[in-house]
Coordinates of C-alpha atoms in Angstrom, one line a residue:
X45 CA -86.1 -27.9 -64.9
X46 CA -83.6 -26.3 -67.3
X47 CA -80.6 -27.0 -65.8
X48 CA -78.7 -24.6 -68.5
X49 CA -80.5 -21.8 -66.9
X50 CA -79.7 -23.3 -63.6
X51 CA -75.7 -23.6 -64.0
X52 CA -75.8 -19.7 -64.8
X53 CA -77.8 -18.5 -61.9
X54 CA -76.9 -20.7 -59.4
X55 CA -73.4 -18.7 -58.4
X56 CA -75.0 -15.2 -59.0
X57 CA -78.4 -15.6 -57.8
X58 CA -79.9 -16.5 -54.1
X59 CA -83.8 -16.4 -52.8
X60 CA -84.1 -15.9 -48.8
X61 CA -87.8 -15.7 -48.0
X62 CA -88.8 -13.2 -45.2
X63 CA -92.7 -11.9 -45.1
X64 CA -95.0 -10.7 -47.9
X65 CA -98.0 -12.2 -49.6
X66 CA -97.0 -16.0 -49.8
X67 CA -99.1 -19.2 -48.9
X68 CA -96.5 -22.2 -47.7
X69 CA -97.9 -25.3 -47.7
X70 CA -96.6 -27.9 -45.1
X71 CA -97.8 -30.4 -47.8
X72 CA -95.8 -29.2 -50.9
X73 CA -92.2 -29.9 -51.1
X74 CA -89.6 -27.0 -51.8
X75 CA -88.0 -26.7 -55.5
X76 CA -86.5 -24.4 -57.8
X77 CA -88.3 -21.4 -60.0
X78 CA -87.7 -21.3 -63.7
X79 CA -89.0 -18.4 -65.0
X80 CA -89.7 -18.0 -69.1
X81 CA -90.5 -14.6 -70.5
X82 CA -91.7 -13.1 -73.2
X83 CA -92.8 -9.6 -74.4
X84 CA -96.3 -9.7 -76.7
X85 CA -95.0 -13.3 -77.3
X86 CA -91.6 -11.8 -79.0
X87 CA -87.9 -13.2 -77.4
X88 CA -85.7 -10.3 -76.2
X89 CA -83.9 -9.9 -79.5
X90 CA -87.0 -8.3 -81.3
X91 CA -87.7 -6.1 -78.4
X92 CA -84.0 -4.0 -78.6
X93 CA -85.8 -1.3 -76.1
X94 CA -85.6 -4.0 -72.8
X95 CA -82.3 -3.8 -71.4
X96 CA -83.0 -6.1 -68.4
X97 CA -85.6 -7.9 -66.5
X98 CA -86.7 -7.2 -63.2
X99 CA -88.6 -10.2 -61.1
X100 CA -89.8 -9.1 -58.0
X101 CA -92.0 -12.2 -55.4
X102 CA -93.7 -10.6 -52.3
X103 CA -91.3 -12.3 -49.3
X104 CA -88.6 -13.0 -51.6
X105 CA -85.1 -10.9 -51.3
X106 CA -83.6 -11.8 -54.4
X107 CA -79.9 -10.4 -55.9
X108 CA -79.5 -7.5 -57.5
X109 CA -82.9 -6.3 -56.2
X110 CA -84.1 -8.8 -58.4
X111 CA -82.7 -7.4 -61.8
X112 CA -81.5 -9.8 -64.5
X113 CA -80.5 -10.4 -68.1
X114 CA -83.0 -10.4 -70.6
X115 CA -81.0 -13.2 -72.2
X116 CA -79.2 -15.7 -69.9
X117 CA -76.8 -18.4 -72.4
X118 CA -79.7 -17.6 -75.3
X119 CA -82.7 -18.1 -73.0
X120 CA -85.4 -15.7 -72.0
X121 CA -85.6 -16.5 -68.4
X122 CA -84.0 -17.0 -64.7
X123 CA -83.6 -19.8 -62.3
X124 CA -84.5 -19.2 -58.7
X125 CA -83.2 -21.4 -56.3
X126 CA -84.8 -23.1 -53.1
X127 CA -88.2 -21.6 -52.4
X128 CA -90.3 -23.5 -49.8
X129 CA -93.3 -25.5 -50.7
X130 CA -96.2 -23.2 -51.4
X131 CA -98.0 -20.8 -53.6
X132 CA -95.6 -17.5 -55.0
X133 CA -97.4 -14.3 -57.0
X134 CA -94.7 -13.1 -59.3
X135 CA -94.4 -10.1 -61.3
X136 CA -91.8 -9.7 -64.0
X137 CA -90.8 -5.6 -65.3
X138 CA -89.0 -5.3 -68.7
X139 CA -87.2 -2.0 -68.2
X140 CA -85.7 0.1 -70.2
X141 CA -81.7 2.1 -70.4
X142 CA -82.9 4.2 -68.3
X143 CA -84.4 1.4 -65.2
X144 CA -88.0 2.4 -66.7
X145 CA -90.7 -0.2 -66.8
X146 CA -92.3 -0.4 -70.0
X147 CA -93.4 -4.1 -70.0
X148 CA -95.1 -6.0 -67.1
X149 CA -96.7 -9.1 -66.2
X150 CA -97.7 -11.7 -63.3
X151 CA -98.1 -15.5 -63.0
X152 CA -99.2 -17.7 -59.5
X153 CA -96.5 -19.7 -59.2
X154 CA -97.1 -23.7 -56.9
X155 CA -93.7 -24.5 -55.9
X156 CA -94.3 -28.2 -55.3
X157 CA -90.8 -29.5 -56.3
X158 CA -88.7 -27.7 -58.8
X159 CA -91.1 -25.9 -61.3
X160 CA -91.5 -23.8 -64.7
X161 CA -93.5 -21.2 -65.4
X162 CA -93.6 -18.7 -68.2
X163 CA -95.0 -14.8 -68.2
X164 CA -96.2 -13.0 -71.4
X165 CA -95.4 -9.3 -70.5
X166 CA -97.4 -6.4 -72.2
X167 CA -96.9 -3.2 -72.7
X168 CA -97.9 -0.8 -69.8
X169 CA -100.0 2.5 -70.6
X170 CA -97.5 5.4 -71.8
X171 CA -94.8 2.8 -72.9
X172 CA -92.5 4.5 -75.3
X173 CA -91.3 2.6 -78.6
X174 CA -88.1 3.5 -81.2
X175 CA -87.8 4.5 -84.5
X176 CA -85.3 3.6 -86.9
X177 CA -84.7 6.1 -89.6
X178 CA -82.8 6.5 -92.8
X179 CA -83.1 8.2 -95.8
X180 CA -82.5 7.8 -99.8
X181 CA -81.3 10.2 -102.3
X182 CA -82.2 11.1 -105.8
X183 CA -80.3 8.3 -107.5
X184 CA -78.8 6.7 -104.3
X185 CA -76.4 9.2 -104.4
X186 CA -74.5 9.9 -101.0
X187 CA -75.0 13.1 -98.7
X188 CA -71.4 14.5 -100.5
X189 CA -72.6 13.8 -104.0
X190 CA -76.1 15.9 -103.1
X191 CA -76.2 19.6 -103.2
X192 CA -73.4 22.5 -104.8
X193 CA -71.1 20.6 -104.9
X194 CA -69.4 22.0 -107.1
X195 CA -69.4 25.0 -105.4
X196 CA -67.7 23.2 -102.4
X197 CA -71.3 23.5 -100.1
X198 CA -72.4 19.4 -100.4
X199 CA -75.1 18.0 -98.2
X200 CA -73.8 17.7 -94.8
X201 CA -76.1 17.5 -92.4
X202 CA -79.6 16.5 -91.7
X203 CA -82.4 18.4 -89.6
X204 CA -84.7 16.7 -87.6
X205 CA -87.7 17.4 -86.3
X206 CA -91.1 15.0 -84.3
X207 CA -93.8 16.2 -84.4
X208 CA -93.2 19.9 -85.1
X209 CA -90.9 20.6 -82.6
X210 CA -87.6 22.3 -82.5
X211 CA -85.2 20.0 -85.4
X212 CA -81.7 18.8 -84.3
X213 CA -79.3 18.3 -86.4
X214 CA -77.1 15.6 -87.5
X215 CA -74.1 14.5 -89.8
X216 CA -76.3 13.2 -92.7
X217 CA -74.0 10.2 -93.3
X218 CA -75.0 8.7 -90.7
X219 CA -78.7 7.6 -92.1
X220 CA -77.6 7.7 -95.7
X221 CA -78.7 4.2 -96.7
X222 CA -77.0 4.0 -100.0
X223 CA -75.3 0.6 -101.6
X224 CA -72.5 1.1 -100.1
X225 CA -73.9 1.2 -96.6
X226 CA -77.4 -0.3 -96.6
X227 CA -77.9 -0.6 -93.0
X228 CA -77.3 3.2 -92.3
X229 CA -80.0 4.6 -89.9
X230 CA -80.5 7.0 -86.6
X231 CA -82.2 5.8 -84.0
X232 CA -85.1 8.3 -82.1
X233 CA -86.1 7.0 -78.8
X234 CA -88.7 7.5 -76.5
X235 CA -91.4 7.5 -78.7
X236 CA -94.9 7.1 -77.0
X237 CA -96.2 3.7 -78.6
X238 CA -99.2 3.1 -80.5
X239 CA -99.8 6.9 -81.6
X240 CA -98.8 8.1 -84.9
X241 CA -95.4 11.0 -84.8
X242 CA -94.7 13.4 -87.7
X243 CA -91.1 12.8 -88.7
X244 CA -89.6 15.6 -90.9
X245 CA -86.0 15.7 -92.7
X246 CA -84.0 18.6 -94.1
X247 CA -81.5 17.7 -95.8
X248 CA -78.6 21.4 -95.8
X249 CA -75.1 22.5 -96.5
X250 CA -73.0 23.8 -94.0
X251 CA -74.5 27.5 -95.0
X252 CA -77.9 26.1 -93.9
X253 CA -79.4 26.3 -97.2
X254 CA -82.2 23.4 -98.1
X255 CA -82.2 21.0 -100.6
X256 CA -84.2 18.3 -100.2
X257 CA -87.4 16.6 -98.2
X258 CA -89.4 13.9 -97.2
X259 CA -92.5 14.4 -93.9
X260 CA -94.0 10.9 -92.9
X261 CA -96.1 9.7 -90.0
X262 CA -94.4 6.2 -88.4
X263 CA -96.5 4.9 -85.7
X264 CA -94.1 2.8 -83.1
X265 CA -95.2 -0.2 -81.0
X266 CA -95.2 0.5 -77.1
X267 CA -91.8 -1.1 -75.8
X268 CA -90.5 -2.0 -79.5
X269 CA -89.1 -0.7 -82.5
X270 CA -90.1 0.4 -86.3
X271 CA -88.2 0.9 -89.3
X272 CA -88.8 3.7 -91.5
X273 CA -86.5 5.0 -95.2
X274 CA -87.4 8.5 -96.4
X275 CA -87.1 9.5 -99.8
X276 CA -86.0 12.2 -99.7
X277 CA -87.3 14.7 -102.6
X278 CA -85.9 18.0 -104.3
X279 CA -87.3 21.3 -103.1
X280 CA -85.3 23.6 -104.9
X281 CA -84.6 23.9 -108.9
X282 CA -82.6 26.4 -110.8
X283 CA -83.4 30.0 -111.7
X284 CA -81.3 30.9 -115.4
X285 CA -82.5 34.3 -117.1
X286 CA -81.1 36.4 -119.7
X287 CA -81.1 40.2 -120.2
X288 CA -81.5 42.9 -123.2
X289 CA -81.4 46.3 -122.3
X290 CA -84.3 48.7 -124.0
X291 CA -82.8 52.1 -125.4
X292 CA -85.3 54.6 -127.0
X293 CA -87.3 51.3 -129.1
X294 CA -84.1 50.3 -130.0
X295 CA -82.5 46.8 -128.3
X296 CA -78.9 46.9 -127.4
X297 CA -76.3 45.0 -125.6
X298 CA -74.4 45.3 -122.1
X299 CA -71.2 46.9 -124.1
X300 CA -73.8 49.4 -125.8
X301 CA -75.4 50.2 -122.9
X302 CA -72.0 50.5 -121.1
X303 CA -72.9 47.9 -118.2
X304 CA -70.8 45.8 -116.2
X305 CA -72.8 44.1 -113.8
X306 CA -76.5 43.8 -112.6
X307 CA -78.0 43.3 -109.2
X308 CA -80.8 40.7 -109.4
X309 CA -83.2 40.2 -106.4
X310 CA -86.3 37.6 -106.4
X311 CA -89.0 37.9 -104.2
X312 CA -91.3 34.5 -103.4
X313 CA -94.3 35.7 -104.5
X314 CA -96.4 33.3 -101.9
X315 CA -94.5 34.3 -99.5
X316 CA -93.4 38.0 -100.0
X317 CA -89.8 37.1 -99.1
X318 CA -86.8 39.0 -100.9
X319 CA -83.5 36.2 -101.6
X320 CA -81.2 38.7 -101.3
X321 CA -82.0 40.7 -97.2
X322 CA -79.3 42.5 -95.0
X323 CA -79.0 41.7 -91.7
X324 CA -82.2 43.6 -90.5
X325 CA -84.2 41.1 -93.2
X326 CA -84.7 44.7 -95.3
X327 CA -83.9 43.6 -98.9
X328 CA -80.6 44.7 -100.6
X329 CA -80.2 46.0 -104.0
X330 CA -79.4 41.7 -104.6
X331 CA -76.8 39.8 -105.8
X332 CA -74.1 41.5 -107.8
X333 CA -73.3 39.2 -111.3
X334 CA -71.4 40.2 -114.7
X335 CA -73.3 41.6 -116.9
X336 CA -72.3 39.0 -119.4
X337 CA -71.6 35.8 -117.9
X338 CA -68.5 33.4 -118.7
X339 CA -70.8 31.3 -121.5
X340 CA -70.8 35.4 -123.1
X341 CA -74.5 35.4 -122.6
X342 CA -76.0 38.0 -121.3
X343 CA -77.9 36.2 -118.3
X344 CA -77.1 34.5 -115.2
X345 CA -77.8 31.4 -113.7
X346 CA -78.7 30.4 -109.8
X347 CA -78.1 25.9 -110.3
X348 CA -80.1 26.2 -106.5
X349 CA -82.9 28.2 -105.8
X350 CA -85.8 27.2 -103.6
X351 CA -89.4 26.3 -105.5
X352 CA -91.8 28.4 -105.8
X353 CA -92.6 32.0 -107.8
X354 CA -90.7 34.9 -108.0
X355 CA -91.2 38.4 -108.7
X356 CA -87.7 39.1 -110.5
X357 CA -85.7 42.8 -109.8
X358 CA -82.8 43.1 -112.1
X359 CA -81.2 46.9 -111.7
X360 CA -78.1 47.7 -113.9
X361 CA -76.2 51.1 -113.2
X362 CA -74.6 52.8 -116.2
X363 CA -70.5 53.6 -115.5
X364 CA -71.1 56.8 -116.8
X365 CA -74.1 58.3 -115.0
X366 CA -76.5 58.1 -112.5
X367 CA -79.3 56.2 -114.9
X368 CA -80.0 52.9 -113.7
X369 CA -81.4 49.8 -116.2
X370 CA -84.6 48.1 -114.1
X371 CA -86.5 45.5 -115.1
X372 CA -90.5 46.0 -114.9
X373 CA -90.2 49.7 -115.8
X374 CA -93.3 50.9 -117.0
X375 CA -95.6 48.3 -115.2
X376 CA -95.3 44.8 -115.1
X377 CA -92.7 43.4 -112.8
X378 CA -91.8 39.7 -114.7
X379 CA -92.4 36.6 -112.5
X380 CA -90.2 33.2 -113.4
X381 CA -90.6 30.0 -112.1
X382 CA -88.4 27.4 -110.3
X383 CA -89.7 23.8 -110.5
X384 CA -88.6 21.5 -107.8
X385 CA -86.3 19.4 -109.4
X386 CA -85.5 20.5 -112.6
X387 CA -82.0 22.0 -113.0
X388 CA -81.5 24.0 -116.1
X389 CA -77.6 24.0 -117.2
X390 CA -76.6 27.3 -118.0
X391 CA -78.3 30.9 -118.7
X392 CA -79.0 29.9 -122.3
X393 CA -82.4 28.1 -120.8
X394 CA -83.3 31.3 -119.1
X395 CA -86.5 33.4 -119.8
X396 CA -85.2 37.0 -121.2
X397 CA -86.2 40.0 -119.5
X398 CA -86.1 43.5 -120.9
X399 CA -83.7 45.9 -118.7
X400 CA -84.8 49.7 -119.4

């Protein structure tokens, strides 16, 4: 009998036996019950989700309803004191924080003396399993090196979302796995086992605006854990452009054409979305920028704009009438692409569009 087991329980656990299914045999002699457990043949410590064990022997009151430990002085298991000669089913529960049973198994026990017996627990159907999650940066950088920051609008916070539904959000530090803090992660709980769950991660600024990334299936075993890094991946790029303005077949500048600013709109052309919308989602005449920008181009430059197409509106209003510059006048409306991940660094690399 393990008697380091034994010195533990002895003061906190007793076994009166009442009624129930149990065959005592005049012939055996009365002992002790050391129980060993284990959980798909795994010790406690690789099984995080099982908080405590529950044993539970038909005629047995036992203390605590029965409800241990998983771990007693670095052993998987329980004594049981002074059972009477005879034949015992018992049935050991892992349960969960929440007093759930998620792993269960049974052993005969022949109490013949003192006597050891050890029960493999398994998973039961619907069991529910962990995930681990953190996520990498372009670079290893950290969430407050990611985004404008320039601009004072970092990465701050992470979305979210299993399996399609509704994302909650989170400080983003705290699953930032970088070299500073390796070992960041979040854990997601109650995750059925053995099916495969769609994980997706947004990584914003406080504005809401998206950055970065990363979708990825992580299947969890029932009662257990999985670890899973995301790397995360760009989905915006920059949008420069320059500007001329068209006079009569004759090219002139903002001064000659007596402009100040522009208004530039985009709209997605897979989506059919305008930037720039009021508060009803109508789009606005779009963001208002110099007409020649502090590099003294004649341009502008977005350092964040989401991938994709975009059907480009650029109107400039004369200070001295009602004529207003557009681009695409007289047919085509000009289309520029942002690449995911590639960051132009001023104007200069813009595509030039004519303004008449």
């Amino acid at each position: 009998m393990n008697r380091t087991i034994l010195s533990v329980a002895a003061a906190a656990l007793i076994s009166l036996l009442t009624s129930g299914c149990v065959i005592v045999s005049n012939n055996n002699r009365a002992g002790d019950i050391t129980l060993l457990w284990s959980f798909n043949g795994q010790t406690c410590m690789f099984v995080p989700q099982i908080q405590s064990v529950r044993v539970i022997i038909p005629g047995a009151q036992l203390q605590n309803n029965g409800v241990f430990p998983c771990m007693t002085n670095n052993v998987a298991g329980i004594t049981l004191l002074n059972f009477r000669g005879g034949t015992y089913q018992v049935t050991v529960e892992g349960l969960d924080s929440a007093g759930r049973v998620i792993y269960q198994g049974s052993s005969s026990v022949l109490v013949n003396g003192d006597v050891s017996a050890s029960v493999n627990l398994t998973p039961i159907q619907g069991a529910t399993g962990t995930a681990l999650i953190s996520w990498v940066f372009p670079g290893n950088l950290a969430c407050a090196q990611i985004g404008d920051v320039g601009g004072g609008r970092p990465v701050s916070r992470m979305l979210i979302s299993i399996d399609n539904a509704t994302a909650t959000p989170i400080d983003c530090a705290r699953g930032n796995a970088t070299a500073a803090n390796p070992s960041a992660a979040v854990t997601i709980d109650n995750l059925t086992g053995g099916v495969a769950h769609t994980i997706d991660l947004l990584a914003q600024d406080s504005s809401g605006f998206n950055y970065l990334r990363a979708t990825n299936s992580v299947t969890v075993n029932p009662g257990g854990s999985i670890a899973g890094q995301f790397q995360m991946q760009w989905i915006v790029g920059s949008l420069p452009m320059r500007w001329s303005f068209l006079n009569n077949g004759v090219t002139i500048t903002c001064a000659q054409a007596q402009v100040t600013s522009v208004f530039v709109n985009a709209k997605n052309t897979q989506t059919q979305r305008y930037v720039f919308v009021d508060g009803s989602g109508n789009p606005t005449a779009g963001q208002q920028v110099p007409c020649v920008s502090a590099n003294n181009l004649q341009g502008t430059f977005f350092p964040y704009f989401e991938a994709g197409n975009y059907e480009i509106y650029v109107q400039a209003p004369l200070t001295t009438n009602a004529y207003t510059y557009q681009s695409g006048r007289g047919g085509t409306i000009p289309v520029l692409q942002v690449q995911a991940g590639v960051f132009a660094q001023s104007e200069a690399m813009g595509q030039q569009l004519v303004l008449q």
